[in-house]
Coordinates of C-alpha atoms (C1' of nucleotides) in Angstrom, one line a residue:
Chain A
M204 CA 38.3 0.4 30.4
V205 CA 36.8 2.8 27.0
R206 CA 39.9 4.9 26.6
Q207 CA 37.9 6.5 23.6
K208 CA 35.9 5.8 21.7
I209 CA 36.8 3.2 18.2
Q210 CA 36.0 3.8 14.4
I211 CA 34.2 1.2 12.5
K212 CA 36.8 -0.6 11.6
K213 CA 38.6 -3.9 11.4
I214 CA 40.6 -4.3 14.1
D215 CA 44.2 -5.1 13.2
N216 CA 45.0 -6.5 15.9
L217 CA 43.9 -10.5 15.7
T218 CA 43.6 -10.9 19.6
A219 CA 42.2 -8.2 20.4
R220 CA 39.7 -8.4 16.8
Q221 CA 39.0 -11.7 18.6
V222 CA 37.8 -10.7 21.9
T223 CA 35.9 -8.1 20.6
F224 CA 34.3 -10.5 18.5
S225 CA 33.5 -13.1 21.5
K226 CA 32.3 -9.9 23.2
R227 CA 30.1 -8.1 20.4
R228 CA 28.7 -11.5 19.4
R229 CA 27.3 -12.2 22.4
G230 CA 25.7 -9.0 23.1
L231 CA 24.1 -8.8 18.6
F232 CA 22.9 -12.2 20.5
K233 CA 21.1 -11.2 23.3
K234 CA 20.1 -7.6 21.8
A235 CA 18.3 -9.6 19.1
Q236 CA 16.7 -12.2 22.2
E237 CA 15.4 -8.8 23.8
L238 CA 13.6 -7.7 21.0
S239 CA 12.4 -10.9 19.9
T240 CA 11.2 -10.5 22.9
L241 CA 9.9 -8.0 23.9
C242 CA 8.5 -6.9 20.5
D243 CA 7.3 -9.9 19.7
A244 CA 9.4 -10.2 16.4
E245 CA 11.0 -13.4 14.8
I246 CA 14.6 -13.3 13.9
A247 CA 17.1 -15.0 12.8
L248 CA 20.9 -14.4 13.2
I249 CA 23.8 -16.5 11.7
V250 CA 27.4 -15.4 12.9
F251 CA 30.3 -17.4 10.8
S252 CA 33.3 -15.5 12.2
A253 CA 36.7 -15.2 10.7
T254 CA 38.0 -18.6 10.7
G255 CA 34.4 -20.2 9.3
K256 CA 32.8 -21.0 12.9
L257 CA 29.3 -21.0 13.1
F258 CA 27.3 -19.2 15.7
D259 CA 23.2 -19.0 15.7
Y260 CA 20.5 -17.3 16.6
S261 CA 16.4 -18.3 15.7
S262 CA 13.8 -16.5 17.9
S263 CA 11.4 -20.1 16.4
S264 CA 12.1 -22.7 13.7
M265 CA 15.4 -21.3 11.6
M266 CA 14.2 -23.2 8.8
Q267 CA 10.9 -21.4 9.0
L268 CA 12.3 -18.0 9.2
I269 CA 14.2 -18.4 6.1
Q270 CA 11.7 -20.0 3.9
R271 CA 10.0 -17.2 4.8
H272 CA 12.4 -14.6 4.4
S273 CA 13.4 -15.9 0.4
L274 CA 9.6 -16.0 -0.1
Q275 CA 9.1 -12.1 1.0
S276 CA 12.4 -11.1 -0.2
E277 CA 11.9 -12.5 -4.0
K278 CA 8.1 -10.7 -4.0
S279 CA 9.0 -7.3 -3.1
N280 CA 11.6 -5.1 -2.7
K281 CA 11.3 -3.0 -0.3
P282 CA 13.6 -0.2 0.1
G283 CA 15.5 1.0 3.5
Q284 CA 15.8 -2.0 4.4
Q285 CA 19.6 -2.7 2.7
P286 CA 21.1 0.9 2.8
L287 CA 23.6 -1.6 4.7
H288 CA 25.1 -3.7 2.2
T289 CA 27.6 -1.8 0.9
Q290 CA 29.4 -1.3 5.2
S291 CA 31.4 -4.3 5.0
G292 CA 33.8 -4.0 1.6
S293 CA 33.9 -0.7 0.2
S294 CA 37.1 0.4 0.9
N295 CA 39.8 -1.5 -1.1
H296 CA 39.6 -2.1 -4.8
A297 CA 42.9 -3.7 -4.5
K298 CA 42.1 -6.8 -2.4
I299 CA 38.8 -7.4 -4.2
S300 CA 40.7 -7.9 -7.6
K301 CA 43.1 -10.1 -5.5
E302 CA 40.2 -12.4 -4.0
L303 CA 38.3 -12.2 -7.8
G304 CA 42.4 -13.4 -9.1
D305 CA 41.6 -15.8 -6.1
L306 CA 38.8 -17.5 -6.8
T307 CA 40.0 -18.1 -10.7
L308 CA 42.5 -20.1 -8.9
E309 CA 40.0 -22.2 -8.0
L310 CA 38.3 -22.4 -10.3
K311 CA 40.9 -23.7 -12.2
Q312 CA 41.5 -25.7 -9.0
L313 CA 38.5 -27.1 -9.5
M314 CA 37.9 -28.2 -13.1
G315 CA 41.4 -29.9 -12.9
E316 CA 42.7 -30.6 -9.5
E317 CA 43.2 -29.9 -5.9
L318 CA 40.4 -28.9 -4.6
Q319 CA 41.6 -29.9 -1.2
G320 CA 41.9 -26.7 -0.5
L321 CA 38.4 -24.7 -0.8
G322 CA 36.4 -24.3 2.3
M323 CA 33.0 -25.9 1.8
S324 CA 31.2 -23.2 1.1
D325 CA 33.6 -22.2 -2.1
L326 CA 33.1 -25.8 -3.0
M327 CA 29.2 -25.3 -3.1
K328 CA 29.7 -22.2 -5.2
L329 CA 32.2 -23.9 -7.6
E330 CA 29.8 -26.8 -8.2
K331 CA 26.9 -23.9 -8.7
L332 CA 29.0 -22.5 -11.2
V333 CA 30.0 -25.3 -12.8
E334 CA 26.3 -27.4 -12.8
T335 CA 25.7 -23.6 -14.9
G336 CA 27.9 -24.4 -18.0
L337 CA 27.7 -28.0 -17.4
N338 CA 23.9 -27.4 -18.1
R339 CA 24.7 -25.4 -21.4
V340 CA 27.6 -27.7 -22.8
G341 CA 24.6 -30.7 -22.5
K342 CA 21.6 -28.0 -23.9
T343 CA 24.4 -27.1 -26.9
K344 CA 25.4 -31.1 -27.6
N345 CA 21.8 -32.1 -27.4
D346 CA 20.9 -29.6 -29.6
K347 CA 23.8 -30.5 -32.0
L348 CA 23.0 -33.8 -31.9
L349 CA 19.9 -34.0 -32.6
S350 CA 20.1 -31.0 -35.8
E351 CA 22.5 -34.3 -37.0
I352 CA 19.2 -36.7 -36.7
S353 CA 17.0 -35.1 -38.0
K354 CA 19.7 -33.9 -41.1
L355 CA 20.7 -37.9 -41.4
K356 CA 16.7 -38.8 -41.4
T357 CA 16.5 -36.0 -44.1
R358 CA 19.4 -37.3 -45.9
E359 CA 18.0 -41.1 -45.7
S360 CA 15.1 -40.2 -47.3
E361 CA 16.0 -38.5 -49.8
L362 CA 18.6 -41.7 -50.9
M363 CA 15.8 -44.4 -50.5
A364 CA 13.8 -41.5 -52.5
E365 CA 17.4 -41.5 -55.4
N366 CA 17.5 -45.7 -54.8
A367 CA 13.7 -46.0 -55.7
R368 CA 13.7 -43.9 -58.9
L369 CA 16.6 -46.2 -59.6
K370 CA 14.8 -48.7 -59.8
Q371 CA 12.1 -48.1 -61.0
E372 CA 14.8 -46.3 -63.8
A373 CA 15.9 -49.4 -64.2
N374 CA 13.3 -51.7 -64.2
Q375 CA 12.2 -48.6 -67.1
K376 CA 14.8 -49.3 -68.9
L377 CA 15.2 -52.8 -68.4
G378 CA 11.4 -53.0 -69.8
C379 CA 12.6 -50.9 -72.8
A380 CA 15.7 -53.1 -73.7
R381 CA 13.9 -56.2 -73.8
N382 CA 11.3 -54.6 -75.6
G383 CA 13.5 -54.0 -78.2
M384 CA 14.8 -57.7 -77.7
E385 CA 12.5 -60.1 -76.1
Q386 CA 9.8 -58.8 -74.4
G387 CA 7.8 -60.2 -71.6
N388 CA 9.5 -60.5 -68.6
S389 CA 8.5 -60.6 -65.4
A390 CA 9.6 -57.7 -62.5
E391 CA 11.5 -60.9 -60.2
S392 CA 13.1 -62.1 -63.0
I393 CA 14.7 -59.1 -63.3
T394 CA 15.5 -58.4 -60.2
N395 CA 17.2 -61.9 -60.2
F396 CA 19.1 -61.6 -63.4
H397 CA 21.0 -58.4 -61.5
Q398 CA 21.2 -59.9 -58.8
D399 CA 23.4 -62.2 -60.3
L400 CA 24.9 -59.8 -62.8
V401 CA 26.0 -57.3 -60.1
H402 CA 27.1 -57.7 -56.6
R403 CA 23.9 -58.7 -55.2
P404 CA 21.6 -56.2 -54.1
D405 CA 19.4 -57.6 -51.5
E406 CA 21.8 -58.4 -49.3
D407 CA 23.1 -54.9 -49.2
S408 CA 19.9 -53.8 -48.5
D409 CA 19.2 -56.0 -45.8
T410 CA 22.0 -55.7 -44.6
S411 CA 21.9 -52.2 -44.1
L412 CA 19.1 -52.6 -41.7
K413 CA 21.1 -54.5 -38.9
L414 CA 24.3 -52.0 -38.8
G415 CA 25.9 -51.9 -35.1
L416 CA 26.3 -48.2 -34.0
P417 CA 30.4 -47.5 -34.1
F418 CA 30.8 -44.7 -31.5
S419 CA 27.9 -45.1 -28.9
N420 CA 29.7 -44.4 -26.0
G421 CA 32.3 -42.1 -27.0
N422 CA 31.7 -39.1 -24.2
Chain B
M183 CA 14.1 9.2 29.8
V184 CA 15.2 5.7 31.2
R185 CA 12.8 6.0 34.6
Q186 CA 13.6 2.4 34.8
K187 CA 15.4 -1.0 33.6
I188 CA 13.1 -2.6 32.1
Q189 CA 12.4 -6.2 31.6
I190 CA 12.5 -8.4 29.4
K191 CA 8.5 -10.0 28.5
K192 CA 6.8 -8.9 25.8
I193 CA 5.4 -5.1 25.7
D194 CA 1.6 -5.4 26.6
N195 CA 0.9 -1.5 24.6
L196 CA 1.3 -2.0 20.9
T197 CA 2.5 1.4 20.1
A198 CA 5.0 1.3 23.0
R199 CA 5.8 -1.9 21.5
Q200 CA 6.4 -1.1 18.1
V201 CA 8.4 2.0 18.7
T202 CA 10.2 -0.1 20.6
F203 CA 10.4 -2.4 17.9
S204 CA 11.3 0.0 15.9
K205 CA 14.3 1.3 17.9
R206 CA 15.6 -1.4 19.4
R207 CA 15.6 -3.1 15.3
R208 CA 18.0 -0.2 14.3
G209 CA 20.6 -1.1 17.0
L210 CA 20.4 -4.3 16.4
F211 CA 21.3 -3.6 12.8
K212 CA 23.3 -1.1 14.0
K213 CA 25.4 -4.1 16.4
A214 CA 25.4 -6.8 13.4
Q215 CA 27.5 -4.5 11.1
E216 CA 29.7 -3.2 13.6
L217 CA 30.9 -6.5 14.5
S218 CA 31.1 -7.1 10.4
T219 CA 32.9 -4.7 9.8
L220 CA 35.2 -4.8 12.8
C221 CA 35.8 -8.5 13.3
D222 CA 35.5 -9.4 9.7
A223 CA 32.7 -11.7 10.2
E224 CA 29.8 -12.7 8.0
I225 CA 26.4 -12.0 9.9
A226 CA 22.5 -12.8 8.1
L227 CA 20.2 -11.0 10.8
I228 CA 16.5 -11.8 9.5
V229 CA 13.8 -10.1 10.9
F230 CA 9.7 -10.1 11.0
S231 CA 8.3 -7.5 12.9
A232 CA 4.4 -9.1 14.8
T233 CA 2.8 -7.7 11.6
G234 CA 5.0 -9.8 9.4
K235 CA 7.2 -7.1 7.6
L236 CA 10.5 -8.5 6.8
F237 CA 14.3 -6.5 8.0
D238 CA 16.8 -8.3 6.3
Y239 CA 20.8 -7.9 6.5
S240 CA 23.5 -9.6 5.2
S241 CA 27.6 -8.3 5.1
S242 CA 28.0 -10.7 2.4
S243 CA 24.9 -13.0 0.0
M244 CA 22.0 -14.3 2.4
M245 CA 22.4 -16.5 0.0
Q246 CA 25.6 -17.6 0.4
L247 CA 25.5 -17.6 3.8
I248 CA 22.0 -19.3 4.6
Q249 CA 23.7 -22.1 2.3
R250 CA 26.3 -22.4 4.6
H251 CA 24.8 -22.1 7.6
S252 CA 22.1 -25.3 6.2
L253 CA 25.6 -27.2 5.3
Q254 CA 27.4 -26.5 8.9
S255 CA 24.6 -26.8 11.4
E256 CA 23.9 -30.3 8.9
K257 CA 27.1 -32.0 9.8
S258 CA 28.4 -31.8 12.3
N259 CA 30.7 -29.0 12.6
K260 CA 34.3 -30.5 11.4
P261 CA 36.6 -27.8 12.0
G262 CA 39.8 -27.4 9.8
Q263 CA 38.0 -26.5 6.9
Q264 CA 38.8 -23.0 6.4
P265 CA 37.5 -21.6 3.1
L266 CA 40.4 -20.1 1.9
H267 CA 40.6 -16.6 1.9
T268 CA 39.6 -15.7 5.2
Q269 CA 43.1 -16.7 7.0
S270 CA 45.0 -13.3 6.0
G271 CA 42.8 -10.8 6.7
S272 CA 40.5 -10.6 3.4
S273 CA 37.5 -8.0 4.7
N274 CA 36.6 -8.6 0.9
H275 CA 35.5 -12.2 0.6
A276 CA 31.8 -10.5 1.8
K277 CA 32.6 -9.0 -1.9
I278 CA 33.0 -12.0 -3.6
S279 CA 30.9 -13.8 -2.2
K280 CA 28.1 -11.5 -2.8
E281 CA 28.8 -11.7 -6.7
L282 CA 28.9 -15.8 -6.5
G283 CA 25.8 -15.5 -4.5
D284 CA 24.1 -13.2 -6.9
L285 CA 25.2 -15.5 -9.6
T286 CA 23.7 -18.6 -7.8
L287 CA 20.6 -16.7 -7.4
E288 CA 20.9 -16.1 -11.0
L289 CA 20.9 -19.3 -12.0
K290 CA 18.2 -20.6 -9.6
Q291 CA 15.9 -18.7 -11.4
L292 CA 17.7 -20.2 -14.6
M293 CA 16.7 -23.3 -13.6
G294 CA 13.4 -22.5 -12.4
E295 CA 13.0 -21.6 -9.3
E296 CA 9.6 -22.0 -7.3
L297 CA 11.5 -24.2 -4.9
Q298 CA 10.8 -21.8 -2.3
G299 CA 8.6 -24.5 -0.3
L300 CA 12.1 -26.5 0.8
G301 CA 13.9 -26.1 3.1
M302 CA 18.0 -25.1 2.0
S303 CA 18.9 -28.7 3.1
D304 CA 16.4 -30.0 1.6
L305 CA 16.9 -28.0 -1.7
M306 CA 20.4 -29.6 -1.4
K307 CA 19.8 -33.1 -1.0
L308 CA 17.4 -32.4 -4.1
E309 CA 19.9 -31.2 -5.9
K310 CA 22.5 -33.5 -5.7
L311 CA 19.4 -36.2 -5.8
V312 CA 18.5 -34.5 -9.3
E313 CA 21.8 -33.7 -10.1
T314 CA 23.1 -37.5 -10.4
G315 CA 20.2 -38.4 -12.3
L316 CA 20.6 -35.5 -14.3
N317 CA 23.9 -37.1 -14.8
R318 CA 22.4 -40.2 -15.7
V319 CA 19.6 -39.1 -17.7
G320 CA 22.2 -37.1 -19.4
K321 CA 24.4 -39.9 -20.3
T322 CA 22.0 -42.3 -21.3
K323 CA 20.7 -39.5 -23.9
N324 CA 23.5 -39.3 -25.7
D325 CA 24.0 -42.5 -26.1
K326 CA 20.7 -43.4 -27.7
L327 CA 21.2 -39.4 -29.9
L328 CA 24.7 -41.1 -30.9
S329 CA 23.2 -44.6 -31.4
E330 CA 21.0 -43.7 -33.4
I331 CA 23.2 -41.0 -35.7
S332 CA 25.1 -43.8 -36.3
K333 CA 23.0 -45.8 -37.4
L334 CA 21.9 -43.3 -39.9
K335 CA 25.2 -43.1 -41.1
T336 CA 26.2 -46.3 -41.4
R337 CA 22.9 -46.8 -43.3
E338 CA 23.2 -43.9 -45.6
S339 CA 26.3 -45.4 -46.5
E340 CA 24.4 -48.4 -47.5
L341 CA 21.6 -46.8 -49.4
M342 CA 24.1 -44.8 -51.2
A343 CA 26.1 -47.8 -51.7
E344 CA 23.3 -49.9 -52.6
N345 CA 22.2 -46.5 -55.0
A346 CA 25.7 -46.5 -57.1
R347 CA 25.3 -50.6 -57.8
L348 CA 22.5 -49.7 -59.0
K349 CA 23.1 -46.4 -61.1
Q350 CA 25.9 -48.8 -62.5
E351 CA 23.5 -51.7 -62.2
A352 CA 21.4 -49.4 -64.6
N353 CA 24.1 -48.6 -66.6
Q354 CA 25.4 -52.3 -67.9
K355 CA 22.4 -53.0 -68.1
L356 CA 21.6 -50.2 -70.6
G357 CA 25.3 -51.3 -71.4
C358 CA 23.5 -55.0 -72.0
A359 CA 20.7 -53.7 -74.0
R360 CA 22.1 -51.0 -76.3
N361 CA 24.4 -54.3 -77.6
G362 CA 22.2 -56.2 -77.8
M363 CA 20.2 -53.3 -80.0
E364 CA 23.4 -50.9 -81.6
Q365 CA 26.7 -51.8 -79.0
G366 CA 29.6 -49.6 -78.9
N367 CA 28.2 -46.5 -76.7
S368 CA 31.0 -45.3 -73.8
A369 CA 29.6 -45.1 -70.4
E370 CA 29.9 -41.6 -70.6
S371 CA 27.3 -41.3 -72.7
I372 CA 25.5 -43.8 -71.1
T373 CA 25.5 -42.0 -68.1
N374 CA 24.9 -38.4 -69.8
F375 CA 21.6 -40.4 -70.5
H376 CA 19.9 -41.5 -67.4
Q377 CA 20.8 -38.2 -65.6
D378 CA 18.9 -36.2 -68.2
L379 CA 16.2 -39.4 -67.5
V380 CA 16.3 -39.6 -64.0
H381 CA 16.8 -36.6 -61.7
R382 CA 20.6 -35.7 -61.1
P383 CA 22.4 -38.8 -59.6
D384 CA 25.0 -36.3 -59.4
E385 CA 24.4 -34.0 -57.3
D386 CA 22.9 -36.3 -54.9
S387 CA 26.2 -38.3 -54.4
D388 CA 27.8 -35.0 -54.2
T389 CA 26.1 -34.5 -51.1
S390 CA 26.6 -38.0 -50.5
L391 CA 30.4 -36.7 -50.1
K392 CA 30.2 -34.4 -47.4
L393 CA 28.4 -34.9 -45.1
G394 CA 28.9 -33.3 -42.0
L395 CA 30.3 -33.8 -38.4
P396 CA 28.1 -31.5 -36.0
F397 CA 29.5 -33.2 -32.9
S398 CA 33.3 -33.1 -33.9
N399 CA 34.0 -30.8 -31.2
G400 CA 31.6 -31.6 -28.6
N401 CA 32.8 -31.7 -25.4
Chain C
dA159 C1' 41.3 -18.6 25.3
dA160 C1' 38.3 -17.0 29.5
dG161 C1' 36.9 -13.4 33.9
dA162 C1' 37.2 -9.2 36.2
dC163 C1' 37.3 -4.3 36.3
dT164 C1' 36.1 0.2 35.8
dA165 C1' 35.8 4.9 32.6
dT166 C1' 33.8 5.5 28.4
dT167 C1' 30.6 5.1 24.7
dT168 C1' 26.4 3.5 22.8
dA169 C1' 21.6 1.7 23.2
dT170 C1' 17.4 3.7 24.4
dA171 C1' 12.7 4.2 27.7
dA172 C1' 8.8 7.3 28.2
dG173 C1' 8.0 12.2 26.3
dG174 C1' 6.9 15.4 23.5
dG175 C1' 6.2 17.6 18.8
Chain D
dT73 C1' 5.5 7.0 11.7
dC74 C1' 10.2 9.2 12.7
dC75 C1' 12.6 13.1 15.3
dC76 C1' 14.1 15.0 18.9
dT77 C1' 15.4 15.2 24.2
dT78 C1' 17.3 13.6 28.8
dA79 C1' 18.8 10.2 32.4
dT80 C1' 19.6 6.0 32.4
dA81 C1' 21.0 1.4 31.8
dA82 C1' 24.2 -1.7 29.1
dA83 C1' 27.2 -2.9 26.2
dT84 C1' 32.1 -2.7 26.3
dA85 C1' 37.3 -0.8 24.8
dG86 C1' 41.5 -1.1 27.3
dT87 C1' 43.4 -3.9 31.0
dC88 C1' 44.7 -6.7 34.3
dT89 C1' 44.4 -11.7 35.8

DNA sequence: AAGACTATTTATAAGGG
DNA sequence: TCCCTTATAAATAGTCT
């Protein structure tokens, strides 16, 4: 018998809490159905027990209702339908910080090992978080790589330009020198000449084009 | 006054239906809150009136609850995968969940939204697919970038080597020419000479030596 | 856990403002 | 629409099986 009106706070006694959960849950679902029937409303109700067990009801298709919800709730924020949000856990900050600490621990675990203690929903949340982090890292890395490539290409053209200048310069100097000595030798012969004189530059230019890629899979 | 017990079927009179909807809706939401608070349950409640207006309540994050729902209802309930915190009475799991839910939402928005046409389960599958695809693409892209960088660096050193050779060669040829004409000039003077003649090769050589390694700490 | 039993509390139908 | 009122239906806390 209802000896006294209870206050709405978490029931301490475990069994009493479970019993009440069972009873009130049924009541809630019944009310939901009744409202749906009486007033032609569409209703989706999802309940997770403290132990993680799922109970749900929907007057039509759960998926459709959820879609509709995400659609409407993002379109317009209607005031007055969410004063209820802040009810459940605003009482003790100690618990909140504790939970946050636990979550941090979970994150560490996810980064490292030991994922077995985690529930699926926790895993999903953490996965999302890690995913964003990963994306950001990837983006940053990408930018750096592209920047590097850009710099290298610039550098390459600079070197090639200088290279060309040097060759031309060499030709000019050689021509000048030869002019002073003999005159009249063609560019090819000059090239051949210093090819012997120095360390076969042509071969080097060729190899430079087909050189390998040492750290391509370095991840 | 409740003159008579009503039967649960659609109320014909429009105004009566609306009034009843309003009253019972409030009652339902109150019951939902109470259940959530009393028994540490997580509850999501979505109600659409016959006119399409949305009312919703969730004890924590709507998104998280919906995700959890689609997960559990899809995979035939495996008992024993309890989310970490629910055991020792954590009435504030809700708060943390909400924060994480908000983060998830933020992430979703970051990714570019408009996924609302899809059901949650579809979204999850899609997400997984995209994720693996993304990873592969990312890896491939990465390899390509690194390979390109590697090639460019090799090319750079070759160009630099050739450049150096050309300079040396130029010096030698110049020396040879001078030998043929005057003889006895030192290498330094020659270097200085074509330093003026050409476009400051020293500066170029310097830059070539200190090329950066942007991605040394990339991962 | 799951029913049954009440004494009470709560919700609410009908009506009025 | 919302807020009251009020009689009554419904829900349910506590207890016992």
